[in-house]
Amino acid sequence: MYKFQWVFFISMFLFFGACSSGPPADLVVQNGKILTVDSSFSQVEAVAIRGGEFVAVGDNGDVEDFIGGQTRVIDAAGKTVVPGLIASHTHAISVVRREYATPYPFEQHGSIADIQQWLREQAEQTPQGQWIQLPRTDVTRIEEGRIPTPQELTEAAPDHPAVFNWQFASRQVQVLNEAALEAAGITSATTAPEGGEIERDSGGAPTGVLENSSELIDEYLYSREIPDKQFYDDLERLLNTYTDVGITSIGERGSNLEGYRAYQKLREENRLPVRATVTMYLESDGSVKETEEFIRSLPVDYGDGDEHVRVGPLKIRVDGGILYGSAYMRAPYGEEALSFYGFDDPDHRGELLISPDELDNLIHTGHRMGWQLSAHVTGDAGVDAVLDAVEASQEQLPDEELRFNLIHAYFAHPETAERAAALGVGVDTQPAWYYKDGDALADILRPDLMEKFIGLRNWQEGGAIVSINSDHMYGFDPDDSLNPYNPFITMYTAITRRTEGGQVIGPAQQVSREDALRMMTINAAWMSFEEDRKGSIEVGKLGDLAILTDDLMSVEEEAIRDIRAEYTIVGGKVVHGPDTSKPSAQ
């Protein structure tokens, strides 16, 4: 009798043990060098995904019971596998609209002559009299270190109205050629709008340079609205290019309710290849009353949505940008920088766009009403002001985990990093700007500033959670956009601290390969309270991963930029791979 019971119990144990894996997985990856990016940075060789989540992570034998007749099995053949990469700061919707208005050139403008040549080529294919708007080209990318003159635009396109836009913070400069002045009807009798300026020659005639006077030409520049169908087609196409480089989640970092609805629409039509968390601008005059009214007017709350499309933080703008001398800094920029940026005041420190009282109102009201908040803030003094407001808000809400996001925060002082960490504040910063603009900035900014520009190690050693990304805003190509969104360029820059021109400025800010990967996976997930659902390869988390063409951990440093995704998988679905089809590039 006892022998029978013992055999019965053993049989039942073996039966239920064999069935404990449940139904077969949808997808299994075997024979990989799988970097889980868990707390131990473990390495395994196989995973199984079922119902959109990882159900097994371990050796090849650990996933065998999950393989059924309908399971797709991918042999990684020893290739490196990483968690799905998170592009935590993009402006995909703006990219699509801007690309339709003015396609971003593959070869970025390197000189005034290059700008003129691009303008000539556009004029040849543009009907006479139709406006040509030059794509954004920052002065740090122009060899001469200046923007083109009206005369240079006229030389290149005498028969077409042409305008070069240079917009940042509270200062917006537009350069018009002669045809544009004539088409817009701007003459010596034209009055500048309030707060604006029309540059004039000694005789009072307009030279073609406008400052904060865009309303004089807005009707000509912004009339080319992308048709609705093309907008959604192009947005889907752009998001598919993200998957080509292993991106599985994005943060749409400066949108609105309409932008959130756009991602929802793609999802409803089964056309959304990545996950999206949508940050929306907080529209307010800085008062408590108007801030409350705006938040109450939103038909959504923070965190609404699902694992595919979520409502993210509200965003405020605190200062300008370091590329334009408008980041709000602790100390004056210095003589060389002022000459480059065109400022006369030797005490110029940039600009704070809202008062400390308004900052307090916005941040505390948003937090009190249940929202995570983020701030565009570039300069070190701007960051100080934001942290002051966050600290004041936390004193009134001591039991709340706020996870305020500093967006940019380009100058990482050690004491600032420690303060941010103590407040639970995360940092969303962009090595792409160091990679593309570090060479030019090194000639104009003080060495002590450049040594900590995009100072990842300072943030890390101070205990702050930092996420790295590109701030993608112009162009479709992952390598040749205004700020390339190829995550392997981002990680290359973080690891090597090398600019596009080959300089290493501030080598003490280099981080390890492991840390760079964390900053594009689990840290990025933390920024939006999603670290329990994605950012690492662990059982119970969303089944997002990328199989790479080379080994991020061992390939020579210069080859990191060339890594691509052989497969990109979102929730167990292959969204990029040798046998997947995508929308046409047309």
Coordinates of C-alpha atoms in Angstrom, one line a residue:
M1 CA 0.0 0.0 0.0
Y2 CA 2.7 2.5 1.0
K3 CA 4.7 1.5 -2.1
F4 CA 1.7 2.2 -4.3
Q5 CA 1.1 5.6 -2.7
W6 CA 4.8 6.5 -3.2
V7 CA 4.8 5.6 -6.9
F8 CA 1.5 7.5 -7.3
F9 CA 2.9 10.7 -5.7
I10 CA 6.1 10.5 -7.8
S11 CA 4.0 10.0 -11.0
M12 CA 1.8 13.0 -10.2
F13 CA 4.9 15.1 -9.3
L14 CA 6.5 14.3 -12.6
F15 CA 3.2 15.0 -14.5
F16 CA 2.6 18.4 -13.0
G17 CA 6.3 19.3 -13.2
A18 CA 6.2 18.6 -16.9
C19 CA 3.1 20.7 -17.2
S20 CA 4.2 23.5 -15.0
S21 CA 5.4 25.5 -17.9
G22 CA 1.8 25.7 -19.1
P23 CA 0.9 26.2 -22.8
P24 CA 3.7 26.5 -25.4
A25 CA 5.4 29.8 -25.8
D26 CA 4.8 32.0 -28.8
L27 CA 8.5 32.6 -29.3
V28 CA 11.8 31.1 -28.0
V29 CA 15.3 32.3 -28.5
Q30 CA 18.1 29.8 -27.9
N31 CA 21.9 29.7 -28.1
G32 CA 22.3 33.4 -27.4
K33 CA 24.6 35.5 -25.3
I34 CA 21.7 37.1 -23.5
L35 CA 22.5 40.0 -21.3
T36 CA 19.5 40.2 -18.9
V37 CA 20.5 43.6 -17.4
D38 CA 19.0 42.3 -14.1
S39 CA 20.4 43.5 -10.8
S40 CA 23.4 41.1 -11.3
F41 CA 23.8 41.7 -15.0
S42 CA 23.4 38.0 -15.5
Q43 CA 24.1 36.2 -18.8
V44 CA 21.9 33.3 -20.0
E45 CA 21.5 31.5 -23.3
A46 CA 17.7 31.2 -23.8
V47 CA 14.4 32.8 -23.2
A48 CA 10.7 32.0 -23.8
I49 CA 7.9 34.5 -24.4
R50 CA 4.2 33.7 -24.1
G51 CA 1.3 36.1 -24.0
G52 CA 3.7 39.0 -24.5
E53 CA 5.8 38.3 -21.4
F54 CA 9.0 36.4 -20.6
V55 CA 8.0 33.0 -19.0
A56 CA 11.4 31.4 -18.9
V57 CA 14.9 32.9 -18.8
G58 CA 17.9 30.5 -18.4
D59 CA 19.7 27.7 -20.2
N60 CA 18.6 26.1 -23.4
G61 CA 17.2 23.2 -21.4
D62 CA 15.0 25.6 -19.4
V63 CA 13.0 26.5 -22.4
E64 CA 12.6 23.1 -24.0
D65 CA 9.2 22.5 -22.4
F66 CA 7.9 25.7 -23.8
I67 CA 8.5 24.7 -27.4
G68 CA 5.3 23.5 -29.1
G69 CA 4.1 23.0 -32.7
Q70 CA 3.3 26.7 -33.2
T71 CA 6.2 28.1 -31.3
R72 CA 8.6 30.2 -33.3
V73 CA 12.2 29.3 -32.4
I74 CA 15.1 31.7 -33.3
D75 CA 18.6 30.3 -33.1
A76 CA 20.7 33.3 -31.9
A77 CA 23.8 31.3 -32.9
G78 CA 25.9 32.9 -30.1
K79 CA 24.9 36.5 -30.9
T80 CA 24.4 39.0 -28.2
V81 CA 20.9 39.6 -27.1
V82 CA 19.9 42.7 -25.0
P83 CA 16.6 44.0 -23.5
G84 CA 14.6 46.1 -25.9
L85 CA 16.3 49.5 -26.1
I86 CA 14.4 52.4 -24.8
A87 CA 14.7 55.7 -26.7
S88 CA 13.4 57.8 -23.8
H89 CA 13.5 61.1 -25.5
T90 CA 12.3 61.5 -29.1
H91 CA 10.0 63.9 -31.0
A92 CA 8.8 61.5 -33.6
I93 CA 5.5 63.4 -34.4
S94 CA 7.5 66.6 -35.0
V95 CA 10.0 64.8 -37.1
V96 CA 7.2 63.6 -39.4
R97 CA 5.6 67.0 -39.8
R98 CA 9.0 68.8 -40.3
E99 CA 10.1 66.2 -42.9
Y100 CA 7.0 66.8 -44.9
A101 CA 7.5 70.6 -44.8
T102 CA 11.3 70.4 -45.6
P103 CA 13.0 67.1 -45.9
Y104 CA 16.2 66.9 -43.8
P105 CA 19.2 66.5 -46.0
F106 CA 21.2 63.3 -45.6
E107 CA 24.5 65.3 -45.9
Q108 CA 24.2 67.9 -43.2
H109 CA 25.3 71.4 -44.0
G110 CA 28.9 71.9 -43.1
S111 CA 29.5 75.4 -44.4
I112 CA 27.8 78.4 -45.8
A113 CA 28.7 77.1 -49.3
D114 CA 27.0 73.8 -48.5
I115 CA 23.9 75.7 -47.4
Q116 CA 23.9 77.7 -50.6
Q117 CA 24.3 74.6 -52.8
W118 CA 21.4 72.9 -51.0
L119 CA 19.3 76.0 -51.7
R120 CA 20.3 76.1 -55.4
E121 CA 19.2 72.4 -55.7
Q122 CA 15.9 73.1 -54.0
A123 CA 15.3 76.1 -56.3
E124 CA 15.8 74.0 -59.4
Q125 CA 12.9 71.8 -58.4
T126 CA 10.6 74.3 -56.7
P127 CA 8.1 76.4 -58.8
Q128 CA 9.2 80.0 -59.0
G129 CA 7.7 82.2 -56.3
Q130 CA 7.1 79.3 -53.9
W131 CA 8.8 79.7 -50.5
I132 CA 11.8 77.5 -49.6
Q133 CA 12.4 77.0 -45.9
L134 CA 15.9 75.7 -45.0
P135 CA 16.0 72.9 -42.5
R136 CA 17.5 73.5 -39.1
T137 CA 21.2 73.9 -39.1
D138 CA 22.7 74.9 -35.7
V139 CA 25.6 77.4 -35.8
T140 CA 27.8 74.8 -34.1
R141 CA 27.5 72.7 -37.2
I142 CA 28.5 75.5 -39.6
E143 CA 32.3 75.8 -40.4
E144 CA 32.2 79.6 -40.4
G145 CA 30.6 79.6 -36.9
R146 CA 27.8 81.9 -38.0
I147 CA 24.4 81.7 -39.8
P148 CA 24.1 82.8 -43.5
T149 CA 23.4 86.4 -44.4
P150 CA 20.4 87.6 -46.5
Q151 CA 22.8 88.3 -49.3
E152 CA 24.1 84.7 -49.3
L153 CA 20.6 83.4 -49.5
T154 CA 19.8 85.8 -52.4
E155 CA 22.9 84.7 -54.3
A156 CA 21.8 81.0 -54.1
A157 CA 18.0 81.6 -54.8
P158 CA 17.3 85.0 -56.4
D159 CA 13.9 84.0 -57.8
H160 CA 12.5 82.1 -54.7
P161 CA 11.6 83.5 -51.3
A162 CA 14.0 81.7 -48.9
V163 CA 14.2 81.8 -45.2
F164 CA 16.7 80.4 -42.7
N165 CA 15.2 79.8 -39.2
W166 CA 17.2 80.0 -36.0
Q167 CA 14.9 79.5 -33.1
F168 CA 15.7 79.0 -29.4
A169 CA 14.2 79.8 -26.1
S170 CA 12.8 83.3 -26.2
R171 CA 14.9 84.4 -29.2
Q172 CA 13.8 83.6 -32.7
V173 CA 15.9 84.8 -35.7
Q174 CA 14.9 84.5 -39.3
V175 CA 17.1 85.4 -42.3
L176 CA 15.2 86.3 -45.4
N177 CA 16.5 86.8 -48.9
E178 CA 15.4 89.7 -51.1
A179 CA 12.6 87.7 -52.7
A180 CA 11.2 86.7 -49.3
L181 CA 11.2 90.4 -48.1
E182 CA 9.3 91.3 -51.3
A183 CA 6.9 88.4 -51.1
A184 CA 6.1 89.2 -47.4
G185 CA 5.7 92.9 -48.1
I186 CA 8.3 93.9 -45.5
T187 CA 9.5 97.4 -46.3
S188 CA 11.0 100.4 -44.5
A189 CA 7.4 101.3 -43.5
T190 CA 6.8 97.9 -41.8
T191 CA 6.5 98.0 -38.0
A192 CA 7.9 95.1 -36.0
P193 CA 5.4 93.3 -33.7
E194 CA 5.6 93.9 -30.0
G195 CA 8.8 92.5 -28.6
G196 CA 10.2 92.0 -32.0
E197 CA 12.8 93.7 -34.2
I198 CA 13.4 94.2 -37.9
E199 CA 17.0 94.8 -38.6
R200 CA 17.5 97.9 -40.8
D201 CA 20.4 99.4 -42.7
S202 CA 21.6 103.0 -42.3
G203 CA 18.8 104.2 -44.7
G204 CA 16.1 102.4 -42.7
A205 CA 15.5 99.6 -45.2
P206 CA 15.1 96.1 -43.8
T207 CA 18.2 94.0 -44.2
G208 CA 16.4 90.7 -44.2
V209 CA 17.0 89.7 -40.5
L210 CA 14.0 89.4 -38.2
E211 CA 14.2 88.8 -34.5
N212 CA 11.0 87.6 -32.6
S213 CA 9.0 88.8 -35.6
S214 CA 7.9 85.5 -37.2
E215 CA 4.3 86.5 -37.4
L216 CA 5.3 88.7 -40.4
I217 CA 5.9 85.6 -42.4
D218 CA 4.1 82.8 -40.5
E219 CA 1.4 82.5 -43.2
Y220 CA 4.0 81.6 -45.8
L221 CA 6.0 79.2 -43.7
Y222 CA 3.5 77.0 -42.0
S223 CA 0.9 76.6 -44.8
R224 CA 2.2 73.2 -45.9
E225 CA 0.2 70.9 -43.6
I226 CA 0.8 67.2 -44.0
P227 CA -2.4 65.3 -45.1
D228 CA -3.8 63.1 -42.4
K229 CA -3.3 59.8 -44.1
Q230 CA 0.3 60.6 -45.0
F231 CA 1.0 61.7 -41.4
Y232 CA 0.0 58.3 -40.0
D233 CA 1.8 56.4 -42.8
D234 CA 5.0 58.4 -42.3
L235 CA 4.8 58.1 -38.5
E236 CA 4.5 54.3 -38.8
R237 CA 7.4 54.3 -41.2
L238 CA 9.6 56.3 -38.8
L239 CA 8.7 54.1 -35.9
N240 CA 9.7 51.1 -38.0
T241 CA 13.1 52.6 -38.6
Y242 CA 13.5 52.8 -34.8
T243 CA 13.0 49.0 -34.6
D244 CA 15.8 48.6 -37.2
V245 CA 18.3 49.7 -34.5
G246 CA 16.8 47.7 -31.6
I247 CA 14.5 50.3 -30.2
T248 CA 11.3 48.8 -28.7
S249 CA 10.0 51.7 -26.6
I250 CA 10.1 55.4 -27.0
G251 CA 9.3 58.5 -24.9
E252 CA 7.5 61.1 -27.1
R253 CA 9.0 63.9 -25.1
G254 CA 7.1 67.1 -26.0
S255 CA 3.6 66.5 -27.3
N256 CA 0.0 67.1 -26.3
L257 CA -3.4 65.3 -26.2
E258 CA -3.5 65.1 -30.0
G259 CA -0.1 63.4 -30.0
Y260 CA -1.3 60.8 -27.5
R261 CA -4.4 60.1 -29.6
A262 CA -2.1 59.7 -32.7
Y263 CA -0.3 56.8 -31.0
Q264 CA -3.6 55.4 -29.8
K265 CA -4.9 55.4 -33.4
L266 CA -1.8 53.5 -34.7
R267 CA -2.2 51.0 -31.9
E268 CA -5.9 50.5 -32.7
E269 CA -5.0 49.9 -36.3
N270 CA -2.3 47.4 -35.3
R271 CA 0.3 49.7 -36.9
L272 CA 2.4 50.6 -33.8
P273 CA 5.7 48.7 -33.8
V274 CA 7.0 50.2 -30.5
R275 CA 5.7 51.1 -27.1
A276 CA 5.1 54.8 -26.5
T277 CA 5.0 56.9 -23.4
V278 CA 3.7 60.4 -24.3
T279 CA 4.9 63.5 -22.4
M280 CA 2.6 66.5 -22.8
Y281 CA 3.4 70.2 -22.3
L282 CA 1.9 71.9 -19.3
E283 CA 0.2 75.0 -20.7
S284 CA -0.1 77.6 -18.0
D285 CA 0.9 81.2 -17.2
G286 CA 2.6 79.9 -14.1
S287 CA -0.2 80.6 -11.6
V288 CA -1.7 77.9 -9.4
K289 CA -5.2 78.8 -10.8
E290 CA -4.3 78.3 -14.5
T291 CA -2.2 75.3 -13.8
E292 CA -5.1 73.6 -12.0
E293 CA -7.5 74.6 -14.8
F294 CA -5.3 73.1 -17.5
I295 CA -4.8 69.8 -15.7
R296 CA -8.5 69.5 -14.9
S297 CA -9.2 70.1 -18.6
L298 CA -7.3 67.1 -19.7
P299 CA -9.5 64.1 -20.3
V300 CA -6.7 61.8 -19.2
D301 CA -4.7 61.2 -16.0
Y302 CA -1.0 60.4 -15.5
G303 CA -0.4 56.7 -16.3
D304 CA -3.6 56.2 -18.3
G305 CA -3.4 53.8 -21.3
D306 CA -1.7 50.4 -21.4
E307 CA 1.6 48.7 -22.0
H308 CA 1.5 49.9 -25.6
V309 CA 0.6 53.6 -25.3
R310 CA 0.7 55.5 -21.9
V311 CA 0.2 59.0 -20.7
G312 CA 3.5 60.2 -19.4
P313 CA 4.6 63.3 -17.5
L314 CA 3.7 66.9 -18.0
K315 CA 6.6 69.1 -19.2
I316 CA 7.7 72.6 -18.5
R317 CA 10.4 74.7 -20.1
V318 CA 12.8 76.5 -17.8
D319 CA 15.7 77.8 -19.8
G320 CA 17.2 77.8 -23.3
G321 CA 20.0 75.8 -24.9
I322 CA 23.8 75.7 -24.7
L323 CA 24.1 75.6 -28.5
Y324 CA 22.6 79.2 -28.5
G325 CA 24.0 80.7 -25.3
S326 CA 20.6 80.7 -23.6
A327 CA 21.1 77.9 -21.1
Y328 CA 20.9 79.5 -17.6
M329 CA 24.3 79.2 -16.1
R330 CA 25.8 79.8 -12.6
A331 CA 28.6 82.0 -14.1
P332 CA 28.9 84.3 -17.1
Y333 CA 29.6 82.5 -20.4
G334 CA 32.9 84.3 -21.0
E335 CA 34.3 86.4 -23.8
E336 CA 34.8 83.7 -26.5
A337 CA 31.3 82.3 -26.0
L338 CA 29.7 85.7 -26.0
S339 CA 31.4 86.6 -29.3
F340 CA 30.3 83.3 -30.8
Y341 CA 26.7 83.7 -29.7
G342 CA 26.5 87.4 -30.5
F343 CA 25.8 88.8 -27.0
D344 CA 27.2 92.1 -25.7
D345 CA 26.7 91.8 -22.0
P346 CA 29.9 90.5 -20.3
D347 CA 27.7 89.2 -17.4
H348 CA 25.4 87.2 -19.7
R349 CA 24.4 83.9 -18.1
G350 CA 21.6 82.8 -20.3
E351 CA 18.0 83.1 -19.4
L352 CA 15.5 81.7 -17.0
L353 CA 12.2 81.6 -18.8
I354 CA 9.9 81.5 -15.7
S355 CA 10.3 83.0 -12.3
P356 CA 11.1 80.8 -9.2
D357 CA 7.6 81.5 -7.9
E358 CA 6.0 80.3 -11.1
L359 CA 8.3 77.3 -11.1
D360 CA 7.1 76.5 -7.5
N361 CA 3.5 76.8 -8.6
L362 CA 3.8 74.6 -11.7
I363 CA 5.8 71.8 -10.0
H364 CA 3.9 71.6 -6.7
T365 CA 0.4 71.9 -8.4
G366 CA 1.2 69.2 -10.9
H367 CA 2.5 66.9 -8.2
R368 CA -0.4 67.6 -5.9
M369 CA -2.8 66.7 -8.7
G370 CA -1.2 63.3 -9.3
W371 CA 1.1 64.0 -12.2
Q372 CA 4.8 63.2 -12.7
L373 CA 6.6 66.2 -14.1
S374 CA 9.6 66.9 -16.2
A375 CA 11.5 70.1 -17.2
H376 CA 13.5 71.2 -20.2
V377 CA 16.4 72.7 -18.3
T378 CA 19.9 72.9 -19.7
G379 CA 22.2 75.1 -17.6
D380 CA 23.5 74.4 -14.1
A381 CA 21.8 77.4 -12.5
G382 CA 18.5 76.3 -14.2
V383 CA 18.9 72.9 -12.6
D384 CA 19.5 74.5 -9.3
A385 CA 16.2 76.5 -9.6
V386 CA 14.3 73.3 -10.6
L387 CA 15.7 71.3 -7.7
D388 CA 14.7 74.1 -5.3
A389 CA 11.1 73.8 -6.5
V390 CA 11.1 70.0 -6.4
E391 CA 12.5 70.1 -2.8
A392 CA 9.8 72.5 -1.7
S393 CA 7.1 70.4 -3.3
Q394 CA 8.4 67.2 -1.6
E395 CA 8.4 68.9 1.8
Q396 CA 4.6 69.3 1.3
L397 CA 4.1 65.8 -0.1
P398 CA 6.6 63.8 1.9
D399 CA 4.9 60.4 1.3
E400 CA 4.8 60.7 -2.5
E401 CA 7.4 59.3 -4.9
L402 CA 7.6 62.0 -7.5
R403 CA 10.5 60.9 -9.8
F404 CA 10.8 64.4 -11.3
N405 CA 12.7 64.2 -14.7
L406 CA 15.4 66.7 -15.5
I407 CA 15.5 66.9 -19.3
H408 CA 19.0 67.8 -20.6
A409 CA 20.8 69.0 -17.4
Y410 CA 24.1 69.2 -19.4
F411 CA 26.5 70.3 -16.6
A412 CA 26.7 67.7 -13.9
H413 CA 28.4 69.0 -10.8
P414 CA 29.0 66.3 -8.2
E415 CA 27.0 68.2 -5.5
T416 CA 24.1 68.6 -8.0
A417 CA 24.1 64.8 -8.7
E418 CA 24.0 64.0 -5.0
R419 CA 21.1 66.5 -4.5
A420 CA 19.2 65.0 -7.4
A421 CA 19.7 61.5 -6.0
A422 CA 18.5 62.5 -2.6
L423 CA 15.3 64.0 -4.1
G424 CA 14.7 60.9 -6.3
V425 CA 15.1 63.1 -9.4
G426 CA 16.1 61.3 -12.6
V427 CA 18.2 62.7 -15.5
D428 CA 17.2 62.4 -19.2
T429 CA 20.3 63.5 -21.1
Q430 CA 21.7 63.3 -24.6
P431 CA 25.2 62.2 -25.6
A432 CA 24.3 62.9 -29.2
W433 CA 24.8 66.6 -28.6
Y434 CA 28.3 66.0 -27.2
Y435 CA 29.0 63.7 -30.2
K436 CA 27.9 66.2 -32.8
D437 CA 28.6 69.5 -31.2
G438 CA 31.4 68.9 -28.7
D439 CA 34.1 69.9 -31.1
A440 CA 32.6 73.3 -31.7
L441 CA 31.7 73.9 -28.1
A442 CA 35.2 73.1 -27.0
D443 CA 36.4 76.2 -28.8
I444 CA 34.0 78.5 -27.1
L445 CA 33.1 77.2 -23.6
R446 CA 35.4 77.1 -20.6
P447 CA 37.4 73.9 -20.2
D448 CA 35.8 73.3 -16.7
L449 CA 32.4 73.3 -18.4
M450 CA 33.3 71.0 -21.2
E451 CA 34.9 68.5 -18.9
K452 CA 31.5 67.9 -17.3
F453 CA 29.3 68.5 -20.4
I454 CA 26.9 65.5 -20.5
G455 CA 28.7 64.4 -17.3
L456 CA 27.4 60.8 -17.0
R457 CA 30.0 59.6 -14.5
N458 CA 29.2 62.6 -12.2
W459 CA 25.5 61.8 -12.2
Q460 CA 26.3 58.1 -11.6
E461 CA 28.7 58.6 -8.8
G462 CA 26.3 61.0 -7.1
G463 CA 23.7 58.3 -7.1
A464 CA 21.2 59.8 -9.6
I465 CA 19.4 57.6 -12.1
V466 CA 20.4 58.7 -15.6
S467 CA 18.9 57.7 -18.9
I468 CA 20.7 58.5 -22.2
N469 CA 19.1 59.1 -25.6
S470 CA 19.2 61.4 -28.6
D471 CA 16.4 64.0 -28.5
H472 CA 15.6 63.0 -32.1
M473 CA 13.8 65.9 -33.8
Y474 CA 14.8 66.2 -37.5
G475 CA 15.4 63.6 -40.2
F476 CA 14.5 59.9 -40.7
D477 CA 18.0 58.4 -40.9
P478 CA 19.3 56.9 -37.6
D479 CA 22.9 58.0 -38.3
D480 CA 22.4 61.2 -40.3
S481 CA 19.6 63.0 -38.5
L482 CA 20.3 66.3 -36.9
N483 CA 20.9 64.4 -33.7
P484 CA 21.3 60.7 -34.6
Y485 CA 18.9 58.3 -32.8
N486 CA 21.0 55.2 -33.5
P487 CA 21.3 54.0 -29.8
F488 CA 24.7 52.5 -30.6
I489 CA 26.1 56.0 -31.4
T490 CA 24.6 57.1 -28.1
M491 CA 26.3 54.3 -26.2
Y492 CA 29.5 54.6 -28.1
T493 CA 29.7 58.3 -27.0
A494 CA 28.9 57.4 -23.4
I495 CA 31.6 54.7 -23.4
T496 CA 34.4 56.4 -25.3
R497 CA 33.6 60.1 -24.5
R498 CA 34.7 60.7 -28.2
T499 CA 33.2 63.4 -30.4
E500 CA 32.4 62.9 -34.1
G501 CA 35.7 64.7 -34.7
G502 CA 37.7 62.3 -32.6
Q503 CA 38.3 64.4 -29.5
V504 CA 38.0 63.0 -26.0
I505 CA 37.0 65.9 -23.7
G506 CA 36.6 65.1 -20.0
P507 CA 37.6 61.4 -20.1
A508 CA 36.7 61.1 -16.4
Q509 CA 33.0 61.1 -17.5
Q510 CA 33.3 57.8 -19.5
V511 CA 31.1 55.0 -18.3
S512 CA 31.4 51.2 -18.7
R513 CA 29.6 49.2 -21.5
E514 CA 27.4 47.7 -18.9
D515 CA 26.4 51.0 -17.5
A516 CA 25.7 52.5 -20.9
L517 CA 23.4 49.6 -21.6
R518 CA 21.6 50.1 -18.3
M519 CA 21.1 53.7 -19.2
M520 CA 19.2 52.7 -22.4
T521 CA 17.2 50.0 -20.8
I522 CA 16.4 49.6 -17.1
N523 CA 17.3 53.2 -16.2
A524 CA 15.1 54.5 -19.0
A525 CA 12.2 52.3 -17.8
W526 CA 12.7 53.7 -14.2
M527 CA 12.2 57.3 -15.5
S528 CA 8.5 56.4 -16.3
F529 CA 7.8 54.1 -13.3
E530 CA 8.0 51.1 -15.6
E531 CA 11.1 49.3 -14.3
D532 CA 8.9 46.4 -13.0
R533 CA 7.5 45.8 -16.5
K534 CA 10.4 46.4 -18.9
G535 CA 14.1 47.3 -19.2
S536 CA 15.5 43.9 -18.4
I537 CA 15.0 40.3 -19.4
E538 CA 13.3 38.7 -16.4
V539 CA 10.3 36.3 -16.0
G540 CA 7.1 38.3 -15.8
K541 CA 8.4 41.3 -17.7
L542 CA 7.3 42.4 -21.2
G543 CA 8.9 40.2 -23.8
D544 CA 11.0 42.9 -25.5
L545 CA 14.5 42.2 -26.8
A546 CA 17.0 42.8 -29.6
I547 CA 19.4 40.3 -31.2
L548 CA 22.5 42.3 -32.2
T549 CA 24.8 42.0 -35.2
D550 CA 27.9 42.2 -33.0
D551 CA 28.8 41.9 -29.3
L552 CA 28.3 45.2 -27.5
M553 CA 30.5 43.9 -24.6
S554 CA 33.6 42.9 -26.6
V555 CA 33.7 44.5 -30.0
E556 CA 36.3 47.2 -30.6
E557 CA 35.2 50.6 -29.4
E558 CA 35.1 52.2 -32.8
A559 CA 32.8 49.4 -34.1
I560 CA 30.1 50.0 -31.5
R561 CA 28.6 52.6 -33.7
D562 CA 28.1 50.0 -36.5
I563 CA 26.1 47.6 -34.5
R564 CA 22.5 47.0 -35.6
A565 CA 19.6 44.8 -34.6
E566 CA 19.4 41.5 -36.5
Y567 CA 16.0 40.9 -34.8
T568 CA 13.9 43.3 -32.8
I569 CA 11.1 41.7 -30.7
V570 CA 8.3 43.5 -29.0
G571 CA 6.0 41.4 -26.7
G572 CA 7.1 38.2 -28.4
K573 CA 6.3 39.6 -31.9
V574 CA 9.2 40.0 -34.4
V575 CA 8.9 43.6 -35.6
H576 CA 12.3 43.7 -37.4
G577 CA 14.2 40.8 -38.8
P578 CA 15.2 39.0 -42.0
D579 CA 11.7 37.8 -42.8
T580 CA 9.5 40.7 -41.7
S581 CA 7.8 43.1 -44.0
K582 CA 7.4 46.8 -43.3
P583 CA 5.6 49.7 -44.9
S584 CA 7.2 51.1 -48.1
A585 CA 9.6 54.0 -47.7
Q586 CA 7.5 55.9 -50.1

